[in-house]
Short mmCIF file of C-alpha atoms in Angstrom, two decimals:
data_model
loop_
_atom_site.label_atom_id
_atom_site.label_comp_id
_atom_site.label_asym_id
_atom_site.label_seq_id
_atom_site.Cartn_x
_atom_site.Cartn_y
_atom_site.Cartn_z
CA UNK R 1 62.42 41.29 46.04
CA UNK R 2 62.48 38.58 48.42
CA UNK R 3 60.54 36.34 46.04
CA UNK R 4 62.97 36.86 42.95
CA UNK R 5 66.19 35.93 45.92
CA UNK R 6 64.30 33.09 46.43
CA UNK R 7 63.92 32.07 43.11
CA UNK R 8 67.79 32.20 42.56
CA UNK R 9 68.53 30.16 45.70
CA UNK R 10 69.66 33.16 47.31
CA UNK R 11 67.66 33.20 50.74
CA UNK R 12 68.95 30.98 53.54
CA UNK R 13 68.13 32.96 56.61
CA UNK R 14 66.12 36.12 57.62
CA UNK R 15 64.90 38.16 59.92
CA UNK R 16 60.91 38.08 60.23
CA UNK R 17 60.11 37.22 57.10
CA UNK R 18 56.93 38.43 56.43
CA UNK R 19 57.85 41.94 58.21
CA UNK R 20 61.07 42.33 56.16
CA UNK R 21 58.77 41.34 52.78
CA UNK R 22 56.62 44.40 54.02
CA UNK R 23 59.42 46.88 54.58
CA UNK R 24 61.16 46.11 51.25
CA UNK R 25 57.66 46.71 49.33
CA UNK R 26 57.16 49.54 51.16
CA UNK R 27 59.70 52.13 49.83
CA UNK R 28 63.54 52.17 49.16
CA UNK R 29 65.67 50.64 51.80
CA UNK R 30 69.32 50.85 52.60
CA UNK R 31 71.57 47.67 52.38
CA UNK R 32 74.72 46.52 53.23
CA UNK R 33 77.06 43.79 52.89
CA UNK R 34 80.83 44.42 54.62
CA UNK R 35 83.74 42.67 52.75
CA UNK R 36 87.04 42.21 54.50
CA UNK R 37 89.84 43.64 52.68
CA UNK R 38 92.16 40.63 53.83
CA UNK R 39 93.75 40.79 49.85
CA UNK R 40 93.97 43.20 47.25
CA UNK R 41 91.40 41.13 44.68
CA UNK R 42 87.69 40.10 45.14
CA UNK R 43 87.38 36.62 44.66
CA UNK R 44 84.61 34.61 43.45
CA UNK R 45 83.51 33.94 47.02
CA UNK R 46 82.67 37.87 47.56
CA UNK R 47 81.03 38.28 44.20
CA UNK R 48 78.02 36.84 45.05
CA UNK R 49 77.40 38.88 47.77
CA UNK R 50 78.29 41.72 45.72
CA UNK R 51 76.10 40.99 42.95
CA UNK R 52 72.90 40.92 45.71
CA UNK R 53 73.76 44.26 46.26
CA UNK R 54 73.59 45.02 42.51
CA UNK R 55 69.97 43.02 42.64
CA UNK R 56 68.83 45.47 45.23
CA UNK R 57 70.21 48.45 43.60
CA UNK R 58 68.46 47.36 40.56
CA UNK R 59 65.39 47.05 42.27
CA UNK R 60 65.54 50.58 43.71
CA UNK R 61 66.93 49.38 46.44
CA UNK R 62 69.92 51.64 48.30
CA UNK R 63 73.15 49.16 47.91
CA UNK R 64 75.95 50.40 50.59
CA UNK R 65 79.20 48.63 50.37
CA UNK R 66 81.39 48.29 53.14
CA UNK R 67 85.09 47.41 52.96
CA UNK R 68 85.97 46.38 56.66
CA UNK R 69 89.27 48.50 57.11
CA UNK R 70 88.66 48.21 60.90
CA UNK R 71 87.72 44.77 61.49
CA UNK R 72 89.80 43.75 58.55
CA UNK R 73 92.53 44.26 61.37
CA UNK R 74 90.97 42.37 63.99
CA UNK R 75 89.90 39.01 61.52
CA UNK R 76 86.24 37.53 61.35
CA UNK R 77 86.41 33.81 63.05
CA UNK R 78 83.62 32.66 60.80
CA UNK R 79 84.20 29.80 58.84
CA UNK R 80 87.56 29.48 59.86
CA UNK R 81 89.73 27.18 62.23
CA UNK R 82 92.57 29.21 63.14
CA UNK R 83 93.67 32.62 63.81
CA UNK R 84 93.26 35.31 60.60
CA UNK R 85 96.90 37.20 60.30
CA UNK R 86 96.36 40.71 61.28
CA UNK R 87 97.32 43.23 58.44
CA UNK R 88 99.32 46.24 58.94
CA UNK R 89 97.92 49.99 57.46
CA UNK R 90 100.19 49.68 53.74
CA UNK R 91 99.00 45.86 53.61
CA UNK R 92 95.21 47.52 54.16
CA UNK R 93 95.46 50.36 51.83
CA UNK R 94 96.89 48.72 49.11
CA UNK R 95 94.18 45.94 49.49
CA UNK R 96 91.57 48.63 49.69
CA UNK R 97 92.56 50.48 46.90
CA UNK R 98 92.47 47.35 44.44
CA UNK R 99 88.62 46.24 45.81
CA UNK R 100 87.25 49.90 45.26
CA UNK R 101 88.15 49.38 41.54
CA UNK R 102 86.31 46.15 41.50
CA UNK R 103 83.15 47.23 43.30
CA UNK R 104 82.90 50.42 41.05
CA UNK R 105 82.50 47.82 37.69
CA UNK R 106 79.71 46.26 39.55
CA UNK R 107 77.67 48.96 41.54
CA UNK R 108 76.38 52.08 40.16
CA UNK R 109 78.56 54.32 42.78
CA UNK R 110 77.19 57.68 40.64
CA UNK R 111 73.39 56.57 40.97
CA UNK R 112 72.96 55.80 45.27
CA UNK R 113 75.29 53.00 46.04
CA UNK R 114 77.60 54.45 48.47
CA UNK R 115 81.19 52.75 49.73
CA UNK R 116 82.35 53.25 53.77
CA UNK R 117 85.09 52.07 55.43
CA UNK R 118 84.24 51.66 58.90
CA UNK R 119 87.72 52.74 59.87
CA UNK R 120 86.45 55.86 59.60
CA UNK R 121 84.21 55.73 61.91
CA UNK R 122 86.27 52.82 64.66
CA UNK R 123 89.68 54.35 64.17
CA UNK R 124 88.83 57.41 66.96
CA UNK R 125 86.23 54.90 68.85
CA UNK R 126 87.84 54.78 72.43
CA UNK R 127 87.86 51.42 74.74
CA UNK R 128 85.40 52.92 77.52
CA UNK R 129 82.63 54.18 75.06
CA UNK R 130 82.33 51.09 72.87
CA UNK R 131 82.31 48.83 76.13
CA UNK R 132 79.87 51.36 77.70
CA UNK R 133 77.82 51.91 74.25
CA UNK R 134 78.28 48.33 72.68
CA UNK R 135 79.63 45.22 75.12
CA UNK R 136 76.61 46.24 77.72
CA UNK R 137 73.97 45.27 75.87
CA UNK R 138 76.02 41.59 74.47
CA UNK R 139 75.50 38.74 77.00
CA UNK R 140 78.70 36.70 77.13
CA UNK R 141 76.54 33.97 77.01
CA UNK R 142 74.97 35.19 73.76
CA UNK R 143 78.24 35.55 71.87
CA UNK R 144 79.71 31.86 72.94
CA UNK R 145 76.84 30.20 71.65
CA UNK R 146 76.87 31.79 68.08
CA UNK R 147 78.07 28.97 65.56
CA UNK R 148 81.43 30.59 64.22
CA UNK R 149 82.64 31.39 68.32
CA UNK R 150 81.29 28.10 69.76
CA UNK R 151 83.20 25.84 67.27
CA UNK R 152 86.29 27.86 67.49
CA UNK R 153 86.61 27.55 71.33
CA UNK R 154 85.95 23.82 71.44
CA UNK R 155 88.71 23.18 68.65
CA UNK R 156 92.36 22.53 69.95
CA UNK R 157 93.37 26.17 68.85
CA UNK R 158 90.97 28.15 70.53
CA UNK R 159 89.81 31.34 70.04
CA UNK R 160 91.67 34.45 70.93
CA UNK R 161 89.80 37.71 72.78
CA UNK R 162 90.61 39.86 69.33
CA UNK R 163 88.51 37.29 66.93
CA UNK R 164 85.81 37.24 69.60
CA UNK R 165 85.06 40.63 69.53
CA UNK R 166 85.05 40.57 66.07
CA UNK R 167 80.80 40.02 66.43
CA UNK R 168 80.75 42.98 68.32
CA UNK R 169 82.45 45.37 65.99
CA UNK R 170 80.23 44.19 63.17
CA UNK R 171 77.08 44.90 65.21
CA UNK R 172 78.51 48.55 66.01
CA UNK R 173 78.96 48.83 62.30
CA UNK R 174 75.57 47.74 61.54
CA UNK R 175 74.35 50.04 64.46
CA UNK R 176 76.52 52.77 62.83
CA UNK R 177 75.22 52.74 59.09
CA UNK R 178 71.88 52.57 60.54
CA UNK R 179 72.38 55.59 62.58
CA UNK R 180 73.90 57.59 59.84
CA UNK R 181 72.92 56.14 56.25
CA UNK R 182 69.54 54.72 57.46
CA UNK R 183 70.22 51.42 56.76
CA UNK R 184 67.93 49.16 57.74
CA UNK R 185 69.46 45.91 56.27
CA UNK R 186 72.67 43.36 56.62
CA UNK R 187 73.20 40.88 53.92
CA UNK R 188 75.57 37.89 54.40
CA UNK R 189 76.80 34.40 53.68
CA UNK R 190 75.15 31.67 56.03
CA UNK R 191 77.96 31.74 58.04
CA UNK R 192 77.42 35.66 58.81
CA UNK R 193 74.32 34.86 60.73
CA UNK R 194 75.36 34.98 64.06
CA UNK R 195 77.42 38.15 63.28
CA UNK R 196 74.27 39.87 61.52
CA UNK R 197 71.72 38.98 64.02
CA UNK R 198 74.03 40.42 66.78
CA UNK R 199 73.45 43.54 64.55
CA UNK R 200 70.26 43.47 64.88
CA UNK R 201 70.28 42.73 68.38
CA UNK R 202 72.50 46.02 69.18
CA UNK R 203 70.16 48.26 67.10
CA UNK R 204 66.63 47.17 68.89
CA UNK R 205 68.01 47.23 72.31
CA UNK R 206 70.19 50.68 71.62
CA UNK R 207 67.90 52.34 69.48
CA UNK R 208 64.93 51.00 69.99
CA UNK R 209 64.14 50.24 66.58
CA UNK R 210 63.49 47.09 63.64
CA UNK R 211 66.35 46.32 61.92
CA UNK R 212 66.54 43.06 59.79
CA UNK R 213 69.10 40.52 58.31
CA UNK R 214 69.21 38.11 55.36
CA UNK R 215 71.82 35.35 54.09
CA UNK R 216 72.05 33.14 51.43
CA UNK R 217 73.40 29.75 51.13
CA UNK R 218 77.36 29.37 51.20
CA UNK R 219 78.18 27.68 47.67
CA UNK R 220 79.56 24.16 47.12
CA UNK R 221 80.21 22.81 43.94
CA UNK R 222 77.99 19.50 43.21
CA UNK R 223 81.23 17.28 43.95
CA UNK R 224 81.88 19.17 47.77
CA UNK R 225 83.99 21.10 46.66
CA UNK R 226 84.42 25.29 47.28
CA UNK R 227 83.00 26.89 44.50
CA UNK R 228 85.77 29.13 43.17
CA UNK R 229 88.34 27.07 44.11
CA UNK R 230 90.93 25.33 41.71
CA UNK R 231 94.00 23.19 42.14
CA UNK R 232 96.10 26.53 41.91
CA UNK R 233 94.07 28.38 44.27
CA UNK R 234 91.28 30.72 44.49
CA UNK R 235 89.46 32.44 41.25
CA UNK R 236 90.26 35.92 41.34
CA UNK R 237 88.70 39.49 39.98
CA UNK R 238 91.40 40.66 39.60
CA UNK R 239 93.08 40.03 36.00
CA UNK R 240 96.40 40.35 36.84
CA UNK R 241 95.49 37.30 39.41
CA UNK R 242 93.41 35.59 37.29
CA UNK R 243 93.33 36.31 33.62
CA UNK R 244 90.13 36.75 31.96
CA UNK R 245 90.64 33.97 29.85
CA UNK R 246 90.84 31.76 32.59
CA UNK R 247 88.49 33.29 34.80
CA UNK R 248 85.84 32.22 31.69
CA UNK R 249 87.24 28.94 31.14
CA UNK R 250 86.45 28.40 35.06
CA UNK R 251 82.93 28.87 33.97
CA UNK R 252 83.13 26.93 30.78
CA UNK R 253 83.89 23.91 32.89
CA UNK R 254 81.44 23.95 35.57
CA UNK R 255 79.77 20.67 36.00
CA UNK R 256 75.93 20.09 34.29
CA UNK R 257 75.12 19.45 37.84
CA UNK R 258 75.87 22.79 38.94
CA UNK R 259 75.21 25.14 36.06
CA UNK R 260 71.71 26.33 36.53
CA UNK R 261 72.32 27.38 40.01
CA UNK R 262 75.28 29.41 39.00
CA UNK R 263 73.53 30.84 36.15
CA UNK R 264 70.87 32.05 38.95
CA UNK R 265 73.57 33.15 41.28
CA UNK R 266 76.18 34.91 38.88
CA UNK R 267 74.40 36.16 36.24
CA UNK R 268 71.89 38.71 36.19
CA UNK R 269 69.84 37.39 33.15
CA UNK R 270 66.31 36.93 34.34
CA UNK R 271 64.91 33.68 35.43
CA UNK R 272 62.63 32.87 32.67
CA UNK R 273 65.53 33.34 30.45
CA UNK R 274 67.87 30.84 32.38
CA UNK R 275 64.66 28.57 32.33
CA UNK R 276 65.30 28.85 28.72
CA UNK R 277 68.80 28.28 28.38
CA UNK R 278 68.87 24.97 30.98
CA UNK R 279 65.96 23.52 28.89
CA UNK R 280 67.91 23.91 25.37
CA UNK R 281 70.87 22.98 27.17
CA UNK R 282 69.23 19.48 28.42
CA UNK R 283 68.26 18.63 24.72
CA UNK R 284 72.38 18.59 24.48
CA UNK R 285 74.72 18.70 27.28
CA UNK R 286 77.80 18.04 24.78
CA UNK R 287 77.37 21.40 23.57
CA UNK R 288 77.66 22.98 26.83
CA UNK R 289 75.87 26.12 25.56
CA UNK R 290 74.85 26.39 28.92
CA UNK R 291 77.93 26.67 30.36
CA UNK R 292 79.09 29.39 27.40
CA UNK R 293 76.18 31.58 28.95
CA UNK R 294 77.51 31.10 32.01
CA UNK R 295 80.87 32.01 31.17
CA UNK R 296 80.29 34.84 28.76
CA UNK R 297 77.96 36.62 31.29
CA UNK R 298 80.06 36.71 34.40
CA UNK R 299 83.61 37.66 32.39
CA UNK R 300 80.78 40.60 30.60
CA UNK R 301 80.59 41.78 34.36
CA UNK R 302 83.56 41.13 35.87
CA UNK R 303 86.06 42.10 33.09
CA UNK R 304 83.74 43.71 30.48
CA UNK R 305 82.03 42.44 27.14
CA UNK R 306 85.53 42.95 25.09
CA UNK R 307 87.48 40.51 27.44
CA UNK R 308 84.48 37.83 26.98
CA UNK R 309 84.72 37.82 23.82
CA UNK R 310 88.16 37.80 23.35
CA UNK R 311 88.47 34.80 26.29
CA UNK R 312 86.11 32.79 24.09
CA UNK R 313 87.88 33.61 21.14
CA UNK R 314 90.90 32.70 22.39
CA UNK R 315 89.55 28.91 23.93
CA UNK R 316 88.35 28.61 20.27
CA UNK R 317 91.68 29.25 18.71
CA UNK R 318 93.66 26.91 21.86
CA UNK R 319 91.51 24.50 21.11
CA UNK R 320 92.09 24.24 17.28
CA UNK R 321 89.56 25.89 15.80
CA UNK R 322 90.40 28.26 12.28
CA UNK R 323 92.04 30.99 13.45
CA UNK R 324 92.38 33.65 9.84
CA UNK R 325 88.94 35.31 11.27
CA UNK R 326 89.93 35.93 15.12
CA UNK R 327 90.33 39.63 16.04
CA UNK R 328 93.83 41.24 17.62
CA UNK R 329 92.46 40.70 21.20
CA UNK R 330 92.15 37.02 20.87
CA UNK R 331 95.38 36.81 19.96
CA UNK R 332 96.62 39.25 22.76
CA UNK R 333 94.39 37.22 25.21
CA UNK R 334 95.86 33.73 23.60
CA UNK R 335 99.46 35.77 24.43
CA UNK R 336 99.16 36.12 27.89
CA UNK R 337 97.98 31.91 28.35
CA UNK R 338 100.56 30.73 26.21
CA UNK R 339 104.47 30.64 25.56
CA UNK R 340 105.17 33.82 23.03
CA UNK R 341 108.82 35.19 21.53
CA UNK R 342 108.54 38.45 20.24
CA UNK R 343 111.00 37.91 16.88
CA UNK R 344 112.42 40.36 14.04
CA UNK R 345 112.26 40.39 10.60
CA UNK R 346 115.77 42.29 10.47
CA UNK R 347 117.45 38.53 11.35
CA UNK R 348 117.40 35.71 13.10
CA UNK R 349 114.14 34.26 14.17
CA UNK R 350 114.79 31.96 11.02
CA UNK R 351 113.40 34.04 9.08
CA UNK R 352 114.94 34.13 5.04
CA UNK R 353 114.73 37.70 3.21
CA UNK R 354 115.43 36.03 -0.08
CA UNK R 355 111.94 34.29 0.01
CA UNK R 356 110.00 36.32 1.99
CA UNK R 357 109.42 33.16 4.24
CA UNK R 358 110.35 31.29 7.89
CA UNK R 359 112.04 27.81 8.14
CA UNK R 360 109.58 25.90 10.09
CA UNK R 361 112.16 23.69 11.38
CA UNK R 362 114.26 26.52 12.92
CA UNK R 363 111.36 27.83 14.60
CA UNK R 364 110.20 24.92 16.08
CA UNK R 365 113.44 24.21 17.50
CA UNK R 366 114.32 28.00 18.58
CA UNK R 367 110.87 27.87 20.45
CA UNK R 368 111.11 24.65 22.00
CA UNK R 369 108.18 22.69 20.49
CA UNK R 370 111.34 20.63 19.42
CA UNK R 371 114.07 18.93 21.01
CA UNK R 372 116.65 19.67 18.05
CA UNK R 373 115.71 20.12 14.03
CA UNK R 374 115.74 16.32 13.74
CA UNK R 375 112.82 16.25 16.43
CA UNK R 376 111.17 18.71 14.24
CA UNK R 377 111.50 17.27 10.98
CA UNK R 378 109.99 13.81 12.94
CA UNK R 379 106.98 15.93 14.28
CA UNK R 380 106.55 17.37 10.68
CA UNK R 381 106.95 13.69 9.53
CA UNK R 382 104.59 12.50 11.60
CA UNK R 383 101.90 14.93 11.28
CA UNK R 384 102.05 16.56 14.66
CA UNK R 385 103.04 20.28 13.40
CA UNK R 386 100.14 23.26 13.00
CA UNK R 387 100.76 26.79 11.23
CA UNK R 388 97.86 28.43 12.57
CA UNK R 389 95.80 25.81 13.77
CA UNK R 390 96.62 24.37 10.20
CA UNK R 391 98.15 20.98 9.78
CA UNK R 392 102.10 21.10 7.78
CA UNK R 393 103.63 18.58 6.34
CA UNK R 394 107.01 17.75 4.56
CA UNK R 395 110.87 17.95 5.87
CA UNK R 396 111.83 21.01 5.65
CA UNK R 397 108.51 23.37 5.20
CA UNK R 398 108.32 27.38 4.86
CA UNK R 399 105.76 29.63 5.94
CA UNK R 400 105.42 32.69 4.14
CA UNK R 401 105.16 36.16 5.56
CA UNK R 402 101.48 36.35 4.23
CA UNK R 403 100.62 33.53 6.84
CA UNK R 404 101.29 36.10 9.65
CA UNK R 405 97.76 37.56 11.34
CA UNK R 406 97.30 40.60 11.43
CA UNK R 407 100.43 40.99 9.47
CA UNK R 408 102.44 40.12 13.36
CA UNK R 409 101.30 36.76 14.50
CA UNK R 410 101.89 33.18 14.32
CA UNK R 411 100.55 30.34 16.21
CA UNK R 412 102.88 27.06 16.13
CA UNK R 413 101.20 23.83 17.99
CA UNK R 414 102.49 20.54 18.29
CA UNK R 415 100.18 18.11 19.08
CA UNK R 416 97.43 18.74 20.54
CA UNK R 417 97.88 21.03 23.66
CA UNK R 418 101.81 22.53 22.69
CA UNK R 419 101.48 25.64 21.86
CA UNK R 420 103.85 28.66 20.82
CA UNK R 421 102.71 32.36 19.82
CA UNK R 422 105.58 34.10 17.19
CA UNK R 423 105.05 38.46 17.51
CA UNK R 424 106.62 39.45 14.32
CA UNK R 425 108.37 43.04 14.32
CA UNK R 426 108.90 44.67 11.53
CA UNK R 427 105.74 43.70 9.13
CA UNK R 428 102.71 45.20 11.11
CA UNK R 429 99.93 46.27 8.91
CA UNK R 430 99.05 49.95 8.41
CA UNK R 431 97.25 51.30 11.88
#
């Protein structure tokens, strides 16, 4: 197990190595990897660590998932440079509610992956018995140096006593799952280390037992930059934050420098298989075929093998390819990226009974891919106008009702990024 991590890049730090290699080839272990609930979406940061989980469960491995309810209240100083804003119990619940439904498309939760909140378990924890219990066996001194506390108190904000006890509630929920679901591993980011090995720490010295800890790498894009990060913000799982389509266009644009390690990290295809798909992809980058893998694989798990192929569908159509063959969900998916007027075929819409037909140049104006109908007829002019991704020419041009998809769409474009979706009531085909 700890070789095929490796292989993917996804080993930074451990525990003993050699003894944790022995333990995990022994027999099935329990793992966990805590998520704060500090928004109601996974984002791409968290999915890697929720994917390592998936590795392990695949392996035979015991995945436990941990949404921090408790310390999700308190704030983890770890890679941060000011204060987290504590969240109140709706805020929590509502967040917790929308990450269960993520974690359940990724983890086998009927098989043995298990979910905890260690709320349950901190919410009737009193003051005396976790300083009696817990802080005795933390050195002061131990908890200052760790990376995440030490920066934090020499910055000009400080640190306040609620973030640095955060280390210590994440070793008592280590401790805790240990205790009570035998687990006998943490898995983090790289900047979880300090937190982890305090885990660790608490078990041998309260328990008097081997406990172990892993972390991979944080991810950076080839260019510095935070990997899931775009000028609008973070990358979401959730699709009402981040729309499929998008979500695989993020993929579809990852740099050449970057896409073999994200094929490693994101996917679960097998190594030799990436090995495969780099290689081809070297003989030409143009393509990006490498980068369609990419995409196509993590929307598949995130969103489901429909909304992949409906996302690619969709960049094919956006990005002027024929469009008679694409399915109802690519044009649903092309809907929800795109300006779209539902319109009637009982009147208005410029739509003419007497012909069966549209006038182009109304429609272009009532949608706003024109200024007036002379800026219309002077895109039409000029060859700028597509019906369907197909170019339209002439001054005052109909499109006939058997143009419609599906017997209810119609994609206008002018140039090469406007775009406008027409939903047609009134003429839907037959089911």
């Amino acid at each position: 197990m700890l070789e095929e991590l490796e292989s993917r890049g996804l080993v930074h730090d451990t525990t003993d190595r050699e003894l944790l290699a022995r333990r995990l080839n022994d027999s099935p272990i329990g793992v966990y990897h805590g998520i704060d609930p500090t928004a109601s979406s996974l984002h791409l940061g968290n999915l890697i660590g929720v994917l390592v989980l998936r590795r392990f469960q695949e392996a035979g491995h015991r995945p436990i998932a941990l949404v921090g309810g408790a310390t999700g209240m308190v704030g983890d100083p770890s890679g941060r440079s000011d204060e987290r804003n504590l969240l109140d119990d709706d805020t929590l619940a509502a967040n917790l509610s929308g990450i269960r439904v993520q974690l359940e498309r990724l983890l086998d939760f009927d098989g043995d992956a298990e979910l905890v909140n260690n709320y349950d378990w901190t919410r009737d924890l009193t003051l005396i018995e976790f300083l009696r219990d817990t802080g005795k066996h933390a050195t002061v001194n131990q908890m200052a140096a760790k990376h995440s506390v030490r920066s934090r108190m020499e910055s000009e904000s400080g640190i306040s006593y609620t973030e640095f006890t955060y280390m210590l509630l994440q070793a008592y929920d280590f401790w805790w799952l240990h205790s009570h679901h035998q687990c006998e591993l943490q898995i983090g980011g790289s900047d979880q280390w300090g937190n982890i090995t305090a885990g660790v720490d608490l078990i041998r010295r309260r328990s008097g037992v081997q406990a172990h800890g892993l972390t991979w790498p944080l991810l950076t894009r080839s260019d510095g930059a935070k990997f899931g990060k775009t000028a609008e913000g973070a990358v979401w799982l959730d699709p009402n934050r981040t729309s499929p389509y998008r979500f695989h266009q993020y993929f579809v644009q990852v740099p050449d420098e970057d896409v073999e390690r994200s094929l490693l990290q994101f996917t679960m295809l097998p190594v030799g298989d990436i090995a495969e798909v780099v290689e081809a992809h070297q003989g030409d980058p143009g393509r990006r075929d490498a980068q369609r893998t990419l995409a196509n694989e993590v929307t598949s798990l995130v969103h489901g093998p429909g909304a992949a192929a409906a996302a690619a569908e969709a960049a094919r159509i956006l990005f002027g390819s024929p469009v008679d063959d694409m399915d109802e969900a690519a044009l649903e998916t092309v809907a929800e990226e795109v300006p779209t007027s539902d319109i009637s075929l009982a009147g208005g819409g410029g739509f003419d009974a007497g012909s069966n037909s549209f006038d182009l140049v109304e429609m272009l104006a009532k949608t706003g891919l024109a200024t007036s109908k002379g800026d219309a007829r002077r895109g039409l002019s000029e060859g700028s106008v597509y019906v369907n991704n197909v170019r339209v020419s002439g001054e005052d041009p109909t499109v006939a009702v058997d143009r419609l998809l599906h017997g209810r769409y119609l994609l206008l474009r002018r140039g090469k990024r406007r775009h406008h979706l027409l939903r047609v009531r009134g003429n839907e085909s037959p089911g």
